Short mmCIF file of C-alpha atoms in Angstrom, two decimals:
data_model
loop_
_atom_site.label_atom_id
_atom_site.label_comp_id
_atom_site.label_asym_id
_atom_site.label_seq_id
_atom_site.Cartn_x
_atom_site.Cartn_y
_atom_site.Cartn_z
CA MET A 1 -48.04 30.68 89.67
CA LYS A 2 -45.60 31.39 86.72
CA ASN A 3 -43.09 34.23 86.80
CA LYS A 4 -43.32 36.71 83.91
CA PRO A 5 -40.11 38.24 82.48
CA SER A 6 -39.47 41.83 83.30
CA PRO A 7 -39.46 44.51 80.61
CA GLY A 8 -35.61 44.71 80.75
CA ALA A 9 -35.28 40.99 80.21
CA LYS A 10 -37.64 41.20 77.23
CA SER A 11 -35.46 43.89 75.67
CA ILE A 12 -32.30 41.76 76.11
CA LEU A 13 -33.95 38.70 74.58
CA LEU A 14 -35.23 40.74 71.65
CA ARG A 15 -31.78 42.15 70.88
CA PHE A 16 -30.20 38.68 71.15
CA GLY A 17 -32.72 37.29 68.68
CA VAL A 18 -32.01 40.10 66.20
CA HIS A 19 -28.23 39.43 66.40
CA VAL A 20 -28.75 35.71 65.84
CA ALA A 21 -30.99 36.38 62.83
CA LEU A 22 -28.38 38.71 61.33
CA LEU A 23 -25.38 36.43 61.94
CA LEU A 24 -27.01 33.18 60.77
CA PRO A 25 -26.93 33.91 56.97
CA LEU A 26 -23.36 35.18 57.26
CA THR A 27 -22.29 31.96 59.02
CA ILE A 28 -23.97 29.81 56.40
CA SER A 29 -22.27 31.79 53.60
CA VAL A 30 -18.83 31.42 55.19
CA GLN A 31 -19.35 27.67 55.63
CA ALA A 32 -20.45 27.34 52.02
CA GLN A 33 -17.30 29.15 50.89
CA ASP A 34 -15.10 26.99 53.08
CA ALA A 35 -16.69 23.77 51.79
CA PRO A 36 -14.52 21.97 49.18
CA GLN A 37 -15.67 22.70 45.64
CA PRO A 38 -15.82 19.81 43.13
CA GLN A 39 -12.88 20.03 40.75
CA ALA A 40 -13.46 19.69 37.00
CA THR A 41 -11.77 16.63 35.59
CA ALA A 42 -9.00 17.51 33.18
CA PRO A 43 -9.24 15.89 29.74
CA SER A 44 -6.95 12.91 29.33
CA ALA A 45 -3.99 13.12 26.97
CA VAL A 46 -2.74 10.33 24.71
CA SER A 47 0.69 10.30 23.13
CA LEU A 48 0.50 8.62 19.72
CA THR A 49 3.24 7.43 17.44
CA LEU A 50 2.55 7.12 13.73
CA LYS A 51 2.63 3.33 13.92
CA ARG A 52 0.22 3.24 16.88
CA ALA A 53 -2.19 5.64 15.16
CA ILE A 54 -2.28 3.37 12.10
CA GLU A 55 -2.87 0.29 14.29
CA LEU A 56 -5.83 1.98 16.01
CA ALA A 57 -7.24 3.15 12.68
CA LEU A 58 -7.07 -0.36 11.24
CA GLN A 59 -8.90 -1.70 14.30
CA ASN A 60 -11.68 0.90 14.25
CA SER A 61 -12.15 1.68 10.55
CA SER A 62 -15.72 1.36 9.29
CA ASP A 63 -14.42 1.15 5.70
CA ILE A 64 -12.56 -2.05 6.55
CA GLN A 65 -15.65 -3.50 8.23
CA VAL A 66 -17.72 -2.78 5.10
CA ALA A 67 -15.03 -4.38 2.91
CA LYS A 68 -15.04 -7.48 5.12
CA LEU A 69 -18.82 -7.76 4.79
CA GLN A 70 -18.60 -7.43 1.01
CA ALA A 71 -15.93 -10.16 0.89
CA SER A 72 -18.14 -12.40 3.02
CA LEU A 73 -21.12 -11.67 0.76
CA ALA A 74 -19.14 -12.62 -2.35
CA ASN A 75 -17.97 -15.83 -0.70
CA ARG A 76 -21.55 -16.78 0.25
CA SER A 77 -22.73 -16.06 -3.28
CA ALA A 78 -20.08 -18.42 -4.68
CA MET A 79 -21.30 -21.16 -2.33
CA ILE A 80 -24.76 -21.09 -3.96
CA THR A 81 -23.41 -22.53 -7.21
CA LYS A 82 -20.99 -24.86 -5.45
CA SER A 83 -23.82 -26.27 -3.34
CA GLN A 84 -25.34 -27.93 -6.40
CA PHE A 85 -22.36 -30.33 -6.46
CA LEU A 86 -23.08 -31.28 -2.85
CA PRO A 87 -25.88 -33.54 -1.55
CA ASN A 88 -29.29 -31.82 -1.55
CA LEU A 89 -32.27 -33.47 0.18
CA TYR A 90 -35.83 -32.15 -0.09
CA ALA A 91 -39.09 -33.31 1.51
CA GLY A 92 -42.60 -32.22 0.62
CA SER A 93 -46.25 -32.99 0.13
CA GLY A 94 -49.26 -31.64 -1.70
CA ALA A 95 -52.82 -32.20 -2.85
CA GLY A 96 -54.60 -31.82 -6.16
CA TYR A 97 -57.43 -33.04 -8.37
CA THR A 98 -56.67 -35.47 -11.18
CA LEU A 99 -58.88 -36.72 -13.99
CA GLY A 100 -57.60 -39.72 -15.84
CA ILE A 101 -54.16 -41.12 -15.09
CA PRO A 102 -53.07 -39.83 -11.64
CA GLU A 103 -50.04 -37.59 -12.10
CA THR A 104 -48.82 -34.17 -11.05
CA PRO A 105 -48.20 -31.32 -13.54
CA GLY A 106 -44.55 -32.40 -13.47
CA GLY A 107 -45.42 -35.90 -14.62
CA ARG A 108 -44.90 -37.67 -11.29
CA ALA A 109 -47.46 -39.60 -9.28
CA PRO A 110 -49.24 -37.50 -6.65
CA ALA A 111 -48.02 -38.59 -3.20
CA LEU A 112 -48.95 -37.99 0.39
CA PHE A 113 -45.27 -37.49 1.22
CA ASN A 114 -42.08 -37.52 -0.88
CA VAL A 115 -38.32 -37.11 -0.39
CA THR A 116 -36.00 -36.09 -3.24
CA TYR A 117 -32.20 -36.29 -3.37
CA THR A 118 -30.11 -34.53 -6.06
CA GLU A 119 -26.40 -34.00 -6.59
CA GLN A 120 -24.57 -32.73 -9.66
CA VAL A 121 -21.61 -34.97 -10.57
CA PHE A 122 -20.50 -33.74 -13.98
CA ASN A 123 -21.72 -30.38 -15.27
CA GLU A 124 -18.84 -28.36 -16.66
CA PRO A 125 -20.71 -25.13 -17.53
CA LEU A 126 -22.09 -24.99 -14.00
CA ARG A 127 -18.68 -25.83 -12.55
CA GLY A 128 -17.11 -23.03 -14.59
CA GLN A 129 -19.66 -20.56 -13.22
CA GLY A 130 -18.84 -21.72 -9.70
CA LYS A 131 -15.08 -21.22 -10.22
CA GLU A 132 -15.75 -17.78 -11.68
CA LEU A 133 -17.72 -16.76 -8.60
CA GLN A 134 -15.04 -18.16 -6.30
CA GLU A 135 -12.40 -16.11 -8.09
CA GLN A 136 -14.58 -13.02 -7.76
CA ALA A 137 -14.81 -13.74 -4.03
CA LYS A 138 -10.99 -13.74 -3.93
CA SER A 139 -11.08 -10.42 -5.75
CA GLN A 140 -13.21 -8.98 -2.95
CA LYS A 141 -10.55 -10.04 -0.47
CA ILE A 142 -8.02 -8.12 -2.57
CA LEU A 143 -10.29 -5.07 -2.36
CA LEU A 144 -10.20 -5.52 1.41
CA GLU A 145 -6.46 -4.95 1.15
CA ASP A 146 -7.19 -1.80 -0.86
CA ALA A 147 -9.46 -0.57 1.94
CA ARG A 148 -6.64 -1.18 4.43
CA ASN A 149 -4.23 0.79 2.27
CA GLY A 150 -6.69 3.68 2.06
CA VAL A 151 -7.01 3.77 5.85
CA ILE A 152 -3.22 3.71 6.25
CA VAL A 153 -2.72 6.57 3.80
CA ARG A 154 -5.45 8.77 5.32
CA THR A 155 -4.27 8.16 8.88
CA ALA A 156 -0.59 8.71 8.09
CA SER A 157 -1.35 11.85 6.09
CA THR A 158 -3.54 13.28 8.86
CA TYR A 159 -0.97 12.45 11.55
CA LEU A 160 1.96 13.97 9.64
CA GLU A 161 0.01 17.11 8.74
CA LEU A 162 -1.10 17.57 12.36
CA ALA A 163 2.53 17.33 13.51
CA MET A 164 3.54 19.89 10.87
CA VAL A 165 0.70 22.28 11.77
CA ARG A 166 1.56 22.20 15.47
CA HIS A 167 5.23 22.84 14.79
CA SER A 168 4.26 25.68 12.45
CA LEU A 169 2.06 27.22 15.15
CA GLU A 170 4.98 27.23 17.58
CA LEU A 171 7.11 29.05 15.02
CA LEU A 172 4.35 31.52 14.16
CA ARG A 173 3.83 32.45 17.81
CA LYS A 174 7.54 33.21 18.04
CA GLU A 175 7.20 35.16 14.81
CA GLN A 176 4.33 37.13 16.36
CA ASP A 177 6.59 38.10 19.28
CA SER A 178 9.25 39.30 16.85
CA ALA A 179 6.65 41.26 14.84
CA ASP A 180 5.45 42.94 18.06
CA LYS A 181 9.00 43.99 18.96
CA ILE A 182 9.67 45.29 15.45
CA LEU A 183 6.41 47.25 15.44
CA ALA A 184 7.15 48.76 18.86
CA VAL A 185 10.60 49.96 17.73
CA THR A 186 9.22 51.35 14.47
CA GLN A 187 6.43 53.21 16.28
CA GLN A 188 8.95 54.72 18.70
CA ARG A 189 11.21 55.82 15.86
CA GLU A 190 8.20 57.27 14.05
CA LYS A 191 7.40 59.38 17.10
CA GLU A 192 10.98 60.60 17.10
CA ASN A 193 10.67 61.46 13.38
CA PHE A 194 13.24 58.81 12.36
CA GLU A 195 10.67 56.75 10.40
CA LEU A 196 7.85 57.57 8.04
CA PRO A 197 4.26 56.46 8.85
CA VAL A 198 4.44 54.04 5.92
CA ALA A 199 7.08 52.01 7.81
CA VAL A 200 4.66 51.61 10.72
CA THR A 201 1.92 50.48 8.34
CA LYS A 202 4.24 47.89 6.77
CA ASP A 203 5.14 46.44 10.17
CA GLN A 204 1.47 46.40 11.18
CA LEU A 205 0.70 44.52 7.97
CA THR A 206 3.43 41.99 8.76
CA LYS A 207 1.98 41.41 12.22
CA ALA A 208 -1.59 41.11 10.84
CA ARG A 209 -0.45 38.49 8.32
CA VAL A 210 1.18 36.48 11.08
CA VAL A 211 -2.00 36.63 13.17
CA GLN A 212 -4.05 35.58 10.14
CA ARG A 213 -1.83 32.55 9.52
CA ILE A 214 -2.03 31.57 13.19
CA LEU A 215 -5.83 31.64 13.08
CA GLN A 216 -5.87 29.61 9.86
CA LEU A 217 -3.52 26.98 11.27
CA GLU A 218 -5.46 26.78 14.55
CA GLY A 219 -8.61 26.03 12.56
CA ARG A 220 -6.77 23.43 10.51
CA GLN A 221 -5.40 21.90 13.72
CA ASP A 222 -8.92 21.47 15.10
CA GLU A 223 -10.07 19.81 11.87
CA LEU A 224 -7.14 17.40 11.84
CA GLU A 225 -7.64 16.47 15.49
CA VAL A 226 -11.31 15.66 14.85
CA VAL A 227 -10.39 13.53 11.82
CA LEU A 228 -7.61 11.70 13.68
CA ARG A 229 -9.89 10.96 16.66
CA GLY A 230 -12.52 9.60 14.28
CA GLN A 231 -9.99 7.39 12.52
CA THR A 232 -8.38 6.03 15.69
CA GLY A 233 -11.61 5.71 17.71
CA LEU A 234 -10.41 7.98 20.55
CA PRO A 235 -13.01 9.93 22.60
CA GLU A 236 -13.68 13.55 21.68
CA SER A 237 -12.34 14.82 25.02
CA THR A 238 -8.96 13.15 24.50
CA LEU A 239 -5.98 15.40 23.81
CA ILE A 240 -3.75 13.88 21.16
CA GLU A 241 0.01 14.40 21.31
CA VAL A 242 1.93 13.69 18.11
CA THR A 243 5.62 13.80 17.27
CA PRO A 244 7.20 14.65 13.91
CA GLU A 245 8.30 11.43 12.20
CA ASP A 246 9.79 10.37 8.89
CA LEU A 247 8.49 7.50 6.80
CA PRO A 248 10.71 4.45 6.27
CA GLY A 249 13.13 4.65 3.36
CA ILE A 250 11.67 1.82 1.28
CA ALA A 251 10.52 4.35 -1.32
CA GLU A 252 14.11 5.45 -1.92
CA GLN A 253 14.66 2.51 -4.27
CA GLU A 254 15.22 2.90 -7.96
CA GLY A 255 12.19 3.36 -10.15
CA ALA A 256 12.77 0.07 -12.01
CA ASN A 257 12.73 -1.88 -8.74
CA LEU A 258 9.53 -0.18 -7.65
CA VAL A 259 7.94 -0.98 -11.02
CA ALA A 260 8.74 -4.65 -10.48
CA LEU A 261 7.31 -4.48 -6.96
CA ALA A 262 4.18 -2.76 -8.26
CA MET A 263 3.64 -5.54 -10.81
CA GLN A 264 3.41 -7.91 -7.84
CA GLY A 265 1.79 -5.83 -5.12
CA ASN A 266 -0.46 -3.19 -6.70
CA VAL A 267 -4.05 -3.81 -5.62
CA ALA A 268 -5.70 -2.62 -8.85
CA LEU A 269 -3.41 -4.88 -10.86
CA LYS A 270 -4.22 -7.86 -8.61
CA VAL A 271 -7.93 -7.25 -9.15
CA ALA A 272 -7.45 -7.09 -12.94
CA GLN A 273 -5.46 -10.35 -12.89
CA SER A 274 -8.14 -12.01 -10.79
CA ASP A 275 -10.79 -10.87 -13.27
CA VAL A 276 -8.85 -12.49 -16.13
CA ARG A 277 -8.64 -15.79 -14.23
CA ALA A 278 -12.38 -15.66 -13.49
CA ARG A 279 -13.17 -15.12 -17.19
CA GLU A 280 -10.87 -18.01 -18.13
CA PHE A 281 -12.71 -20.34 -15.75
CA ARG A 282 -16.03 -19.29 -17.26
CA LEU A 283 -14.82 -19.79 -20.85
CA THR A 284 -13.37 -23.24 -20.07
CA GLY A 285 -16.65 -24.31 -18.50
CA GLU A 286 -18.75 -23.01 -21.40
CA LYS A 287 -16.53 -24.80 -23.96
CA ARG A 288 -17.15 -28.05 -22.09
CA GLY A 289 -20.86 -27.48 -22.42
CA TYR A 290 -20.80 -29.97 -25.33
CA TYR A 291 -19.89 -32.70 -22.84
CA PRO A 292 -22.67 -34.81 -21.28
CA THR A 293 -23.96 -33.86 -17.84
CA LEU A 294 -24.38 -36.36 -15.03
CA GLU A 295 -26.61 -35.97 -11.98
CA LEU A 296 -27.49 -38.31 -9.13
CA VAL A 297 -31.25 -38.46 -8.51
CA SER A 298 -33.26 -40.36 -5.92
CA VAL A 299 -36.98 -40.13 -5.03
CA TYR A 300 -39.10 -41.74 -2.34
CA SER A 301 -42.93 -41.36 -2.44
CA LEU A 302 -45.67 -42.41 -0.08
CA LEU A 303 -48.85 -42.92 -2.16
CA GLY A 304 -52.54 -43.13 -1.19
CA ARG A 305 -55.50 -45.03 -2.76
CA PHE A 306 -57.73 -41.97 -3.02
CA ASN A 307 -56.24 -41.20 -6.47
CA ASN A 308 -57.79 -44.43 -7.85
CA TYR A 309 -54.45 -46.04 -8.69
CA ASP A 310 -56.11 -49.53 -8.76
CA GLN A 311 -58.26 -48.44 -11.70
CA PHE A 312 -55.22 -47.72 -13.87
CA PHE A 313 -52.60 -50.17 -12.55
CA LYS A 314 -52.89 -53.88 -11.81
CA THR A 315 -51.07 -53.59 -8.48
CA PHE A 316 -50.78 -50.80 -5.96
CA GLU A 317 -47.53 -50.17 -4.00
CA ARG A 318 -47.85 -47.71 -1.14
CA ASN A 319 -44.08 -47.14 -0.67
CA ASN A 320 -42.18 -46.25 -3.83
CA PHE A 321 -38.45 -45.65 -4.12
CA ASN A 322 -36.19 -45.16 -7.11
CA ALA A 323 -32.56 -44.04 -7.43
CA GLY A 324 -30.27 -43.61 -10.40
CA ILE A 325 -28.36 -41.19 -12.58
CA GLN A 326 -29.66 -38.69 -15.07
CA VAL A 327 -27.46 -38.15 -18.12
CA GLN A 328 -28.07 -35.50 -20.77
CA VAL A 329 -26.05 -35.52 -23.98
CA PRO A 330 -26.21 -32.29 -26.01
CA ILE A 331 -26.70 -33.01 -29.71
CA PHE A 332 -27.34 -29.48 -30.88
CA SER A 333 -27.36 -26.48 -28.51
CA ALA A 334 -27.47 -22.96 -29.90
CA GLN A 335 -27.39 -21.63 -26.34
CA THR A 336 -24.04 -23.34 -25.62
CA LYS A 337 -22.53 -21.75 -28.73
CA ALA A 338 -23.81 -18.31 -27.71
CA ASN A 339 -22.48 -18.77 -24.16
CA ILE A 340 -19.01 -19.65 -25.49
CA ALA A 341 -18.93 -16.57 -27.72
CA LEU A 342 -19.97 -14.30 -24.83
CA ALA A 343 -17.37 -15.80 -22.49
CA GLN A 344 -14.67 -15.37 -25.15
CA VAL A 345 -15.46 -11.69 -25.58
CA ASN A 346 -15.51 -11.13 -21.82
CA LEU A 347 -12.08 -12.75 -21.53
CA GLU A 348 -10.64 -10.56 -24.28
CA VAL A 349 -12.02 -7.47 -22.57
CA ALA A 350 -10.49 -8.52 -19.25
CA LYS A 351 -7.09 -9.19 -20.87
CA ALA A 352 -7.14 -5.78 -22.57
CA ALA A 353 -8.01 -4.11 -19.27
CA LEU A 354 -5.13 -5.96 -17.58
CA ALA A 355 -2.64 -4.85 -20.24
CA ASN A 356 -3.82 -1.24 -19.92
CA LYS A 357 -3.57 -1.44 -16.14
CA LYS A 358 0.03 -2.70 -16.32
CA THR A 359 1.00 0.17 -18.61
CA GLU A 360 -0.82 2.68 -16.43
CA ILE A 361 0.81 1.47 -13.20
CA SER A 362 4.27 1.33 -14.73
CA ALA A 363 3.92 4.92 -15.92
CA ALA A 364 2.41 6.02 -12.60
CA VAL A 365 5.29 4.53 -10.59
CA ARG A 366 7.86 6.29 -12.77
CA VAL A 367 6.03 9.62 -12.58
CA LYS A 368 5.61 9.40 -8.81
CA THR A 369 9.24 8.38 -8.39
CA ARG A 370 10.32 11.52 -10.28
CA ARG A 371 7.88 13.57 -8.23
CA LEU A 372 9.40 12.19 -5.04
CA ARG A 373 12.87 13.15 -6.26
CA GLU A 374 11.60 16.64 -7.02
CA ARG A 375 10.21 16.84 -3.48
CA ASP A 376 13.58 15.67 -2.17
CA ALA A 377 15.30 18.46 -4.09
CA ALA A 378 12.76 21.02 -2.83
CA LYS A 379 13.31 19.84 0.73
CA GLU A 380 17.07 20.16 0.34
CA VAL A 381 16.70 23.71 -1.01
CA ALA A 382 14.45 24.61 1.93
CA ARG A 383 16.96 23.07 4.35
CA LEU A 384 19.84 25.10 2.93
CA GLU A 385 17.77 28.30 2.96
CA LEU A 386 16.91 27.61 6.60
CA GLN A 387 20.56 27.01 7.41
CA LEU A 388 21.50 30.26 5.70
CA ALA A 389 18.83 32.16 7.65
CA GLN A 390 20.08 30.67 10.92
CA GLN A 391 23.59 31.76 10.08
CA ASP A 392 22.30 35.27 9.35
CA VAL A 393 20.63 35.35 12.77
CA SER A 394 23.94 34.43 14.43
CA VAL A 395 25.73 37.20 12.53
CA PHE A 396 23.06 39.79 13.44
CA GLN A 397 23.16 38.75 17.09
CA SER A 398 26.93 39.27 17.14
CA GLN A 399 26.57 42.68 15.54
CA PHE A 400 23.84 43.60 18.01
CA ALA A 401 26.09 42.61 20.92
CA GLU A 402 28.77 44.90 19.49
CA GLY A 403 26.22 47.73 19.22
CA ARG A 404 26.48 47.95 15.45
CA ILE A 405 22.76 47.30 14.76
CA ASN A 406 19.52 47.71 16.72
CA VAL A 407 17.08 45.11 17.99
CA ARG A 408 14.76 45.61 15.02
CA GLU A 409 17.33 44.22 12.60
CA VAL A 410 17.82 41.16 14.81
CA GLU A 411 14.09 40.50 15.01
CA LYS A 412 13.74 40.87 11.24
CA ALA A 413 16.41 38.20 10.84
CA ARG A 414 14.48 35.98 13.23
CA LEU A 415 11.33 36.59 11.22
CA GLU A 416 13.14 35.42 8.11
CA GLU A 417 14.42 32.37 9.98
CA ASN A 418 10.87 31.45 11.06
CA ASN A 419 9.64 31.85 7.50
CA ARG A 420 12.37 29.52 6.29
CA TRP A 421 11.42 27.05 9.02
CA LEU A 422 7.82 27.12 7.82
CA ALA A 423 8.94 26.59 4.22
CA TYR A 424 11.10 23.64 5.29
CA LEU A 425 8.23 22.04 7.22
CA ASP A 426 5.93 22.41 4.24
CA ALA A 427 8.55 20.95 1.87
CA ASN A 428 9.09 18.00 4.20
CA PHE A 429 5.33 17.33 4.42
CA GLN A 430 4.98 17.50 0.63
CA ARG A 431 7.79 14.96 0.34
CA GLN A 432 6.04 12.66 2.84
CA GLN A 433 2.80 12.93 0.86
CA ALA A 434 4.63 12.00 -2.35
CA GLN A 435 6.28 9.09 -0.55
CA LEU A 436 2.95 7.77 0.71
CA ASP A 437 1.46 8.06 -2.77
CA LEU A 438 4.38 6.13 -4.28
CA LEU A 439 4.24 3.41 -1.62
CA GLN A 440 0.51 2.93 -2.21
CA THR A 441 0.97 2.67 -5.99
CA ALA A 442 3.85 0.20 -5.56
CA GLY A 443 1.78 -1.90 -3.14
CA GLN A 444 4.35 -1.58 -0.33
CA LEU A 445 2.32 0.13 2.41
CA ASP A 446 1.82 -3.00 4.52
CA LYS A 447 5.52 -3.86 4.37
CA VAL A 448 6.49 -0.44 5.71
CA TRP A 449 4.89 -0.96 9.13
CA GLN A 450 5.33 -4.71 9.49
#
C-alpha cells in the first residue's frame, strides 16, 4: 500500500516548483552574461616605406603583366618568319581521280604517303622581314619598361599624396580646436557687449571652413588608401601606415645633363630609334630582292599501282625520293621595285618621327627642369612663411604670458601657423610631383630606387 502526500506537503512541493521555474531563466541569463564573448579581430596594420610600396606595386601590377604578354606575343610573331630558315618537315596523304597522266593539281604524282622537307637558305627579302619583326619585338620590351615607369610614378604619387593628406588632417584637427576656442571667446564677449554679432558669424564661418576641409581630406584619404591597396596588392582590411619622404636628389642636376640622359634613357625615344632600325632592316632586305633565292627541298613519295602508272611509264617505282636545291633568279620584278619604294618611304617617316621626338624630349626636359626650379622656389617661400608664422606664435605666447593679449589672439596666430603648414605641405607635394615628372621624362626612374 503506497503512502499519499499530505495536503501540507503538496503545498510545499508546489511552492518549491514555482521558485525553481522562476529562478531557472535568471540563472541561465547570468551564465550567458558571464560566458566569454568572442572578440572581433582588429584589422592588421602595415608600415610601408616608399621604396617598399613601389616594390609591391611592381610585383602585383596588372599593367606590367599585360606588357609582358604583349612582348611575348611580338617575340612569337617574329619566330614565324624566322622559322622558314629552319628545317621544316611535313607528312601527308590524299586521294583523287585522275584522267590521263596521273598527277595532282600541283603537278606532282599522286601518292599514298609523302614526306616533304623545306628550308630557306638565301632569301634576303624574307630575312629582312624577319629582322624587322625581331626589332619590333625588342620595341615591345622597351614598352614593358614604360609600363614599369608608369607603375612607379602612380605608386609614388599616391604614396606621397597620402602622406601629405594625413599630415594635413592632423594640422586641420588642431586648427579646429583653435577655431572652437576663438569662437567660444568671441561668443562670450558678444554676450558682454564687447563684440558685434558679425564677429561671431565670422568665427563660425572660419570653423565651418575648417570642418569642410577636414571632410574633403578624409574623403581623399579614403580614395588614396583604396588606390594604394590596389597597386600594392594588400587586402582591403589592412591599415596602411606611411611616412613623409623626399625623393632622391638625382633630378637636381643641370638641365643640359638631364637632356643628355634623356637622349639615352627616355622610353619614347628608345621606341622611335628601334622603329628606325626595323625600317632599315626591311629596306635592306627589299633592296636585296634582286638577288637569287636558294631553298633546300626534299620529297619522298610512296606510290600505288591503282593510278595506272604502268600505262604511261615503262617502269614503276613504288618508293620515290628526290632532294636538291631550288634557285630562283629574278629577271624582272615590278613587285620588288614597289616593295623597295614602300620601305624607303617608311624609313623616311620613321627618321622624321625620331628627329621630332628628340626635339620634343629636349624641350620637355628643359621645361620640366624650369618647372621644378619654380616649385623649389615656391617651397622655399612657403617654408619662410611658415617660419615667420611660428615666430609670431612664440611672440604672441610671450605676450599672453605677460597678460598683454588674450587667448583669442594666440589661437588666431596658431590658426595662421597651421595654414602656413598646409601651404608648405602642398608646395612640397607639388615639387615632388614635378620631380617625378622630370625623372620619368629623363628616363631615370629605375636608377632612383636601385
